[in-house]
């Protein structure tokens, strides 16, 4: 399933249970000391997917620990993203010169709890969800929109170190599986401790009119929703088809 939402040159792995191909790294398990067994097993299964991605990239083995912000600490020169929800664990990774930032998110294919949509979306997004729901009611578009925002944030935050709220991420979804998003940092006034300078450098798309554009794909099946975005790296950005490559997985 994950292969349908990321470019071909992105390493990917997924699992639909917590069965492990090998023993987890004890240094990773130490991050969850004292946590319930179910959380540890879910963490280990997701980390196993991430290690399978690193194996595909021929990265030397080693523990995948945490950054100070709590995200996965990928090896130097590698970017990636990990996701898990009920019945699904997945990960993607790439060399940073090929894809400068990645974000992936999985969600159950169920509507959001009542009231959540209004909290996390803008009025144009709610109108989009209403129209798409009228045309394709079998898709929980509200949850899909939330998932797309999560994927964008997972690409944005590791590259910038800057927290943004969900309304600072403006998403457009199409019925044929594409998603685009504009990050508008000025819509968020983060707590003083989280404030950062304007986004610059590797992993951040070139701004357009003050907003940062992201592109990706979404898919649904087997009771799951999956979204992903990819920011081209220096090797990909110069290609004539970089825009479509960022959106298409096959």
PDB file of C-alpha atoms in Angstrom:
ATOM      1  CA  UNK A   1       0.000   0.000   0.000  1.00  0.00           C
ATOM      2  CA  UNK A   2       2.767   2.449   0.900  1.00  0.00           C
ATOM      3  CA  UNK A   3       4.332   2.015  -2.517  1.00  0.00           C
ATOM      4  CA  UNK A   4       1.311   3.718  -4.091  1.00  0.00           C
ATOM      5  CA  UNK A   5       1.907   7.049  -2.321  1.00  0.00           C
ATOM      6  CA  UNK A   6       5.681   7.612  -2.538  1.00  0.00           C
ATOM      7  CA  UNK A   7       8.065   8.044  -5.498  1.00  0.00           C
ATOM      8  CA  UNK A   8       9.807   4.943  -6.822  1.00  0.00           C
ATOM      9  CA  UNK A   9      13.199   6.146  -5.564  1.00  0.00           C
ATOM     10  CA  UNK A  10      12.007   6.246  -1.944  1.00  0.00           C
ATOM     11  CA  UNK A  11      12.728   3.171   0.189  1.00  0.00           C
ATOM     12  CA  UNK A  12       9.565   1.912   1.856  1.00  0.00           C
ATOM     13  CA  UNK A  13       8.416  -0.859   4.182  1.00  0.00           C
ATOM     14  CA  UNK A  14       5.173  -1.692   5.947  1.00  0.00           C
ATOM     15  CA  UNK A  15       3.614  -4.237   8.290  1.00  0.00           C
ATOM     16  CA  UNK A  16       0.041  -4.998   9.275  1.00  0.00           C
ATOM     17  CA  UNK A  17       0.868  -6.564  12.631  1.00  0.00           C
ATOM     18  CA  UNK A  18       3.620  -6.489  15.245  1.00  0.00           C
ATOM     19  CA  UNK A  19       5.431  -9.662  14.195  1.00  0.00           C
ATOM     20  CA  UNK A  20       9.173  -8.899  14.062  1.00  0.00           C
ATOM     21  CA  UNK A  21      11.690 -10.429  11.627  1.00  0.00           C
ATOM     22  CA  UNK A  22      14.408 -10.244  14.301  1.00  0.00           C
ATOM     23  CA  UNK A  23      15.125  -9.094  17.828  1.00  0.00           C
ATOM     24  CA  UNK A  24      14.712  -5.326  18.380  1.00  0.00           C
ATOM     25  CA  UNK A  25      17.786  -3.240  19.158  1.00  0.00           C
ATOM     26  CA  UNK A  26      17.966  -2.953  22.967  1.00  0.00           C
ATOM     27  CA  UNK A  27      19.139   0.661  22.661  1.00  0.00           C
ATOM     28  CA  UNK A  28      15.891   1.497  20.905  1.00  0.00           C
ATOM     29  CA  UNK A  29      13.782  -0.433  23.393  1.00  0.00           C
ATOM     30  CA  UNK A  30      15.447   1.535  26.184  1.00  0.00           C
ATOM     31  CA  UNK A  31      13.602   4.598  24.885  1.00  0.00           C
ATOM     32  CA  UNK A  32      10.356   2.991  26.061  1.00  0.00           C
ATOM     33  CA  UNK A  33      11.440   1.623  29.405  1.00  0.00           C
ATOM     34  CA  UNK A  34       8.410   1.277  31.661  1.00  0.00           C
ATOM     35  CA  UNK A  35       5.835   1.557  28.866  1.00  0.00           C
ATOM     36  CA  UNK A  36       3.058  -1.037  28.382  1.00  0.00           C
ATOM     37  CA  UNK A  37       3.930  -4.058  26.255  1.00  0.00           C
ATOM     38  CA  UNK A  38       1.473  -3.085  23.496  1.00  0.00           C
ATOM     39  CA  UNK A  39       3.220   0.269  23.021  1.00  0.00           C
ATOM     40  CA  UNK A  40       6.650  -1.379  23.005  1.00  0.00           C
ATOM     41  CA  UNK A  41       5.583  -3.927  20.387  1.00  0.00           C
ATOM     42  CA  UNK A  42       4.064  -1.242  18.173  1.00  0.00           C
ATOM     43  CA  UNK A  43       7.207   0.888  18.478  1.00  0.00           C
ATOM     44  CA  UNK A  44       9.462  -2.071  17.692  1.00  0.00           C
ATOM     45  CA  UNK A  45       7.406  -3.043  14.630  1.00  0.00           C
ATOM     46  CA  UNK A  46       7.511   0.509  13.264  1.00  0.00           C
ATOM     47  CA  UNK A  47      11.248   0.763  13.915  1.00  0.00           C
ATOM     48  CA  UNK A  48      11.678  -2.587  12.122  1.00  0.00           C
ATOM     49  CA  UNK A  49      10.043  -1.049   9.046  1.00  0.00           C
ATOM     50  CA  UNK A  50      12.451   1.882   9.268  1.00  0.00           C
ATOM     51  CA  UNK A  51      15.449  -0.466   9.453  1.00  0.00           C
ATOM     52  CA  UNK A  52      14.214  -2.321   6.380  1.00  0.00           C
ATOM     53  CA  UNK A  53      14.206   1.028   4.567  1.00  0.00           C
ATOM     54  CA  UNK A  54      17.766   1.752   5.700  1.00  0.00           C
ATOM     55  CA  UNK A  55      18.813  -1.709   4.519  1.00  0.00           C
ATOM     56  CA  UNK A  56      17.408  -0.876   1.064  1.00  0.00           C
ATOM     57  CA  UNK A  57      19.608   2.237   1.071  1.00  0.00           C
ATOM     58  CA  UNK A  58      22.658   0.183   2.141  1.00  0.00           C
ATOM     59  CA  UNK A  59      23.048   2.248   5.318  1.00  0.00           C
ATOM     60  CA  UNK A  60      25.288   0.559   7.929  1.00  0.00           C
ATOM     61  CA  UNK A  61      23.253  -0.976  10.773  1.00  0.00           C
ATOM     62  CA  UNK A  62      22.795   0.945  14.004  1.00  0.00           C
ATOM     63  CA  UNK A  63      20.088   2.083  16.404  1.00  0.00           C
ATOM     64  CA  UNK A  64      17.465   4.545  15.272  1.00  0.00           C
ATOM     65  CA  UNK A  65      17.122   6.725  18.362  1.00  0.00           C
ATOM     66  CA  UNK A  66      15.261   9.988  18.989  1.00  0.00           C
ATOM     67  CA  UNK A  67      15.894  13.659  18.358  1.00  0.00           C
ATOM     68  CA  UNK A  68      15.397  16.150  21.213  1.00  0.00           C
ATOM     69  CA  UNK A  69      11.918  16.805  19.781  1.00  0.00           C
ATOM     70  CA  UNK A  70      11.033  13.110  20.006  1.00  0.00           C
ATOM     71  CA  UNK A  71      11.199  12.199  16.329  1.00  0.00           C
ATOM     72  CA  UNK A  72      13.351   9.442  14.813  1.00  0.00           C
ATOM     73  CA  UNK A  73      17.025  10.404  14.509  1.00  0.00           C
ATOM     74  CA  UNK A  74      17.926   9.283  11.015  1.00  0.00           C
ATOM     75  CA  UNK A  75      21.570   8.631  10.067  1.00  0.00           C
ATOM     76  CA  UNK A  76      23.517  11.529   8.514  1.00  0.00           C
ATOM     77  CA  UNK A  77      22.553  12.094   4.893  1.00  0.00           C
ATOM     78  CA  UNK A  78      19.225  10.253   5.246  1.00  0.00           C
ATOM     79  CA  UNK A  79      15.686  11.574   5.651  1.00  0.00           C
ATOM     80  CA  UNK A  80      12.638   9.550   6.511  1.00  0.00           C
ATOM     81  CA  UNK A  81       9.304   9.260   8.233  1.00  0.00           C
ATOM     82  CA  UNK A  82       7.563   6.632  10.367  1.00  0.00           C
ATOM     83  CA  UNK A  83       3.861   6.096  10.968  1.00  0.00           C
ATOM     84  CA  UNK A  84       1.597   3.675  12.782  1.00  0.00           C
ATOM     85  CA  UNK A  85      -2.068   3.286  13.599  1.00  0.00           C
ATOM     86  CA  UNK A  86      -4.350   0.386  14.483  1.00  0.00           C
ATOM     87  CA  UNK A  87      -3.447  -2.468  12.133  1.00  0.00           C
ATOM     88  CA  UNK A  88      -0.650  -0.689  10.312  1.00  0.00           C
ATOM     89  CA  UNK A  89       3.043   0.261  10.701  1.00  0.00           C
ATOM     90  CA  UNK A  90       5.065   1.874   7.951  1.00  0.00           C
ATOM     91  CA  UNK A  91       8.223   3.821   7.164  1.00  0.00           C
ATOM     92  CA  UNK A  92       9.898   5.600   4.261  1.00  0.00           C
ATOM     93  CA  UNK A  93      13.490   6.816   3.823  1.00  0.00           C
ATOM     94  CA  UNK A  94      15.741   8.282   1.143  1.00  0.00           C
ATOM     95  CA  UNK A  95      19.145   9.797   0.616  1.00  0.00           C
ATOM     96  CA  UNK A  96      18.822  13.496   1.357  1.00  0.00           C
ATOM     97  CA  UNK A  97      20.360  14.510  -1.959  1.00  0.00           C
ATOM     98  CA  UNK A  98      17.588  12.615  -3.756  1.00  0.00           C
ATOM     99  CA  UNK A  99      14.631  13.577  -1.547  1.00  0.00           C
ATOM    100  CA  UNK A 100      15.276  16.401   0.892  1.00  0.00           C
ATOM    101  CA  UNK A 101      12.282  15.698   3.157  1.00  0.00           C
ATOM    102  CA  UNK A 102       9.626  12.997   3.489  1.00  0.00           C
ATOM    103  CA  UNK A 103       6.411  12.737   5.438  1.00  0.00           C
ATOM    104  CA  UNK A 104       4.025   9.790   5.710  1.00  0.00           C
ATOM    105  CA  UNK A 105       0.928   9.219   7.825  1.00  0.00           C
ATOM    106  CA  UNK A 106      -1.529   6.346   8.249  1.00  0.00           C
ATOM    107  CA  UNK A 107      -4.988   6.625   9.782  1.00  0.00           C
ATOM    108  CA  UNK A 108      -8.003   4.346  10.153  1.00  0.00           C
ATOM    109  CA  UNK A 109     -10.537   4.979   7.390  1.00  0.00           C
ATOM    110  CA  UNK A 110     -13.077   6.431   9.805  1.00  0.00           C
ATOM    111  CA  UNK A 111     -14.581   9.917  10.150  1.00  0.00           C
ATOM    112  CA  UNK A 112     -12.972  12.298  12.618  1.00  0.00           C
ATOM    113  CA  UNK A 113     -14.663  12.660  15.999  1.00  0.00           C
ATOM    114  CA  UNK A 114     -17.385  15.281  16.027  1.00  0.00           C
ATOM    115  CA  UNK A 115     -16.032  18.812  16.285  1.00  0.00           C
ATOM    116  CA  UNK A 116     -12.422  18.027  15.355  1.00  0.00           C
ATOM    117  CA  UNK A 117     -12.718  19.114  11.722  1.00  0.00           C
ATOM    118  CA  UNK A 118     -13.627  22.668  12.710  1.00  0.00           C
ATOM    119  CA  UNK A 119     -10.595  22.837  14.994  1.00  0.00           C
ATOM    120  CA  UNK A 120      -7.977  21.774  12.459  1.00  0.00           C
ATOM    121  CA  UNK A 121      -9.182  23.201   9.146  1.00  0.00           C
ATOM    122  CA  UNK A 122      -9.925  26.449   7.369  1.00  0.00           C
ATOM    123  CA  UNK A 123     -13.297  27.351   5.893  1.00  0.00           C
ATOM    124  CA  UNK A 124     -12.166  26.623   2.276  1.00  0.00           C
ATOM    125  CA  UNK A 125     -10.922  23.187   3.390  1.00  0.00           C
ATOM    126  CA  UNK A 126     -14.274  22.424   5.007  1.00  0.00           C
ATOM    127  CA  UNK A 127     -16.065  23.390   1.805  1.00  0.00           C
ATOM    128  CA  UNK A 128     -13.693  21.094  -0.129  1.00  0.00           C
ATOM    129  CA  UNK A 129     -14.418  18.207   2.242  1.00  0.00           C
ATOM    130  CA  UNK A 130     -18.173  18.771   1.881  1.00  0.00           C
ATOM    131  CA  UNK A 131     -17.965  18.735  -1.922  1.00  0.00           C
ATOM    132  CA  UNK A 132     -15.724  15.655  -2.077  1.00  0.00           C
ATOM    133  CA  UNK A 133     -17.959  13.870   0.436  1.00  0.00           C
ATOM    134  CA  UNK A 134     -20.979  14.594  -1.742  1.00  0.00           C
ATOM    135  CA  UNK A 135     -19.243  13.127  -4.795  1.00  0.00           C
ATOM    136  CA  UNK A 136     -17.479  10.172  -3.076  1.00  0.00           C
ATOM    137  CA  UNK A 137     -19.155   9.488   0.286  1.00  0.00           C
ATOM    138  CA  UNK A 138     -17.280   6.199   0.730  1.00  0.00           C
ATOM    139  CA  UNK A 139     -14.056   8.102   1.549  1.00  0.00           C
ATOM    140  CA  UNK A 140     -13.742   9.762   4.990  1.00  0.00           C
ATOM    141  CA  UNK A 141     -12.421  12.996   3.532  1.00  0.00           C
ATOM    142  CA  UNK A 142     -12.216  14.761   6.872  1.00  0.00           C
ATOM    143  CA  UNK A 143      -9.809  12.157   8.260  1.00  0.00           C
ATOM    144  CA  UNK A 144      -7.914  12.084   4.971  1.00  0.00           C
ATOM    145  CA  UNK A 145      -7.418  15.849   5.162  1.00  0.00           C
ATOM    146  CA  UNK A 146      -6.135  15.521   8.724  1.00  0.00           C
ATOM    147  CA  UNK A 147      -3.717  12.787   7.603  1.00  0.00           C
ATOM    148  CA  UNK A 148      -2.396  14.970   4.787  1.00  0.00           C
ATOM    149  CA  UNK A 149      -1.659  17.744   7.284  1.00  0.00           C
ATOM    150  CA  UNK A 150       0.194  15.231   9.455  1.00  0.00           C
ATOM    151  CA  UNK A 151       2.336  14.113   6.513  1.00  0.00           C
ATOM    152  CA  UNK A 152       3.230  17.699   5.645  1.00  0.00           C
ATOM    153  CA  UNK A 153       4.130  18.462   9.251  1.00  0.00           C
ATOM    154  CA  UNK A 154       6.370  15.378   9.402  1.00  0.00           C
ATOM    155  CA  UNK A 155       8.305  16.725   6.407  1.00  0.00           C
ATOM    156  CA  UNK A 156       8.297  20.341   7.607  1.00  0.00           C
ATOM    157  CA  UNK A 157       9.328  20.026  11.254  1.00  0.00           C
ATOM    158  CA  UNK A 158      12.532  17.950  10.961  1.00  0.00           C
ATOM    159  CA  UNK A 159      13.776  20.314   8.248  1.00  0.00           C
ATOM    160  CA  UNK A 160      12.984  23.542  10.109  1.00  0.00           C
ATOM    161  CA  UNK A 161      12.766  22.718  13.812  1.00  0.00           C
ATOM    162  CA  UNK A 162       9.684  24.938  13.771  1.00  0.00           C
ATOM    163  CA  UNK A 163       6.304  23.996  15.200  1.00  0.00           C
ATOM    164  CA  UNK A 164       3.218  25.057  13.255  1.00  0.00           C
ATOM    165  CA  UNK A 165      -0.469  24.526  13.864  1.00  0.00           C
ATOM    166  CA  UNK A 166      -2.756  22.515  11.602  1.00  0.00           C
ATOM    167  CA  UNK A 167      -4.408  25.650  10.203  1.00  0.00           C
ATOM    168  CA  UNK A 168      -1.011  26.834   8.958  1.00  0.00           C
ATOM    169  CA  UNK A 169      -1.090  23.861   6.556  1.00  0.00           C
ATOM    170  CA  UNK A 170      -3.590  24.464   3.753  1.00  0.00           C
ATOM    171  CA  UNK A 171      -4.356  21.229   1.892  1.00  0.00           C
ATOM    172  CA  UNK A 172      -6.056  20.531  -1.433  1.00  0.00           C
ATOM    173  CA  UNK A 173      -7.141  16.964  -2.219  1.00  0.00           C
ATOM    174  CA  UNK A 174      -8.257  15.542  -5.548  1.00  0.00           C
ATOM    175  CA  UNK A 175     -10.460  12.515  -6.089  1.00  0.00           C
ATOM    176  CA  UNK A 176      -7.746  10.786  -8.150  1.00  0.00           C
ATOM    177  CA  UNK A 177      -5.248  10.492  -5.290  1.00  0.00           C
ATOM    178  CA  UNK A 178      -3.204  13.684  -5.439  1.00  0.00           C
ATOM    179  CA  UNK A 179      -2.630  16.165  -2.639  1.00  0.00           C
ATOM    180  CA  UNK A 180      -1.003  19.568  -2.557  1.00  0.00           C
ATOM    181  CA  UNK A 181      -0.394  21.780   0.439  1.00  0.00           C
ATOM    182  CA  UNK A 182       0.814  25.266   1.258  1.00  0.00           C
ATOM    183  CA  UNK A 183       2.515  25.887   4.588  1.00  0.00           C
ATOM    184  CA  UNK A 184       1.845  29.419   5.833  1.00  0.00           C
ATOM    185  CA  UNK A 185       3.943  29.800   9.015  1.00  0.00           C
ATOM    186  CA  UNK A 186       2.575  33.279   9.753  1.00  0.00           C
ATOM    187  CA  UNK A 187      -0.743  31.676  10.701  1.00  0.00           C
ATOM    188  CA  UNK A 188       0.892  30.151  13.788  1.00  0.00           C
ATOM    189  CA  UNK A 189       2.097  32.059  16.813  1.00  0.00           C
ATOM    190  CA  UNK A 190       4.019  29.314  18.646  1.00  0.00           C
ATOM    191  CA  UNK A 191       4.961  29.429  22.324  1.00  0.00           C
ATOM    192  CA  UNK A 192       8.076  31.554  22.839  1.00  0.00           C
ATOM    193  CA  UNK A 193      10.204  28.491  23.613  1.00  0.00           C
ATOM    194  CA  UNK A 194       9.335  27.062  20.196  1.00  0.00           C
ATOM    195  CA  UNK A 195       9.898  30.152  18.093  1.00  0.00           C
ATOM    196  CA  UNK A 196      12.366  29.846  15.238  1.00  0.00           C
ATOM    197  CA  UNK A 197      13.577  32.058  12.447  1.00  0.00           C
ATOM    198  CA  UNK A 198      12.023  31.846   9.001  1.00  0.00           C
ATOM    199  CA  UNK A 199      12.380  28.501   7.256  1.00  0.00           C
ATOM    200  CA  UNK A 200      15.474  28.217   5.096  1.00  0.00           C
ATOM    201  CA  UNK A 201      17.909  25.549   3.938  1.00  0.00           C
ATOM    202  CA  UNK A 202      17.719  21.906   2.930  1.00  0.00           C
ATOM    203  CA  UNK A 203      14.448  20.050   3.193  1.00  0.00           C
ATOM    204  CA  UNK A 204      12.204  23.106   2.737  1.00  0.00           C
ATOM    205  CA  UNK A 205      10.511  23.821  -0.597  1.00  0.00           C
ATOM    206  CA  UNK A 206      11.267  27.140  -2.257  1.00  0.00           C
ATOM    207  CA  UNK A 207       8.544  29.554  -1.068  1.00  0.00           C
ATOM    208  CA  UNK A 208       5.920  30.831  -3.483  1.00  0.00           C
ATOM    209  CA  UNK A 209       4.248  34.064  -2.442  1.00  0.00           C
ATOM    210  CA  UNK A 210       5.287  33.545   1.152  1.00  0.00           C
ATOM    211  CA  UNK A 211       3.958  29.965   1.330  1.00  0.00           C
ATOM    212  CA  UNK A 212       5.895  26.698   1.126  1.00  0.00           C
ATOM    213  CA  UNK A 213       4.415  24.208  -1.389  1.00  0.00           C
ATOM    214  CA  UNK A 214       4.287  20.442  -0.793  1.00  0.00           C
ATOM    215  CA  UNK A 215       3.060  17.717  -3.132  1.00  0.00           C
ATOM    216  CA  UNK A 216       2.173  14.114  -2.581  1.00  0.00           C
ATOM    217  CA  UNK A 217      -0.369  11.339  -2.890  1.00  0.00           C
ATOM    218  CA  UNK A 218      -3.059   9.592  -0.890  1.00  0.00           C
ATOM    219  CA  UNK A 219      -4.574   6.127  -1.017  1.00  0.00           C
ATOM    220  CA  UNK A 220      -7.190   4.107   0.825  1.00  0.00           C
ATOM    221  CA  UNK A 221      -7.882   0.416   1.213  1.00  0.00           C
ATOM    222  CA  UNK A 222      -8.403  -2.356   3.762  1.00  0.00           C
ATOM    223  CA  UNK A 223      -9.859   0.089   6.265  1.00  0.00           C
ATOM    224  CA  UNK A 224      -6.843   2.420   6.130  1.00  0.00           C
ATOM    225  CA  UNK A 225      -5.917   5.856   4.821  1.00  0.00           C
ATOM    226  CA  UNK A 226      -2.362   6.662   3.798  1.00  0.00           C
ATOM    227  CA  UNK A 227      -0.858  10.009   2.769  1.00  0.00           C
ATOM    228  CA  UNK A 228       2.688  11.020   1.867  1.00  0.00           C
ATOM    229  CA  UNK A 229       4.639  14.036   0.628  1.00  0.00           C
ATOM    230  CA  UNK A 230       8.161  14.302  -0.764  1.00  0.00           C
ATOM    231  CA  UNK A 231      10.398  17.360  -1.218  1.00  0.00           C
ATOM    232  CA  UNK A 232      12.900  16.962  -4.088  1.00  0.00           C
ATOM    233  CA  UNK A 233      16.601  16.993  -3.192  1.00  0.00           C
ATOM    234  CA  UNK A 234      19.389  18.455  -5.300  1.00  0.00           C
ATOM    235  CA  UNK A 235      19.580  15.365  -7.536  1.00  0.00           C
ATOM    236  CA  UNK A 236      15.829  15.348  -8.165  1.00  0.00           C
ATOM    237  CA  UNK A 237      14.990  19.049  -8.227  1.00  0.00           C
ATOM    238  CA  UNK A 238      16.910  19.672 -11.438  1.00  0.00           C
ATOM    239  CA  UNK A 239      15.015  17.093 -13.456  1.00  0.00           C
ATOM    240  CA  UNK A 240      12.329  18.312 -15.852  1.00  0.00           C
ATOM    241  CA  UNK A 241       9.838  15.842 -14.342  1.00  0.00           C
ATOM    242  CA  UNK A 242      10.658  16.585 -10.694  1.00  0.00           C
ATOM    243  CA  UNK A 243       7.151  17.849  -9.992  1.00  0.00           C
ATOM    244  CA  UNK A 244       5.428  14.759 -11.316  1.00  0.00           C
ATOM    245  CA  UNK A 245       8.029  12.481  -9.732  1.00  0.00           C
ATOM    246  CA  UNK A 246       7.173  13.925  -6.363  1.00  0.00           C
ATOM    247  CA  UNK A 247       3.564  13.015  -6.875  1.00  0.00           C
ATOM    248  CA  UNK A 248       3.660   9.662  -8.640  1.00  0.00           C
ATOM    249  CA  UNK A 249       4.778   6.370  -7.210  1.00  0.00           C
ATOM    250  CA  UNK A 250       4.655   4.277 -10.373  1.00  0.00           C
TER     251      UNK A 250
END
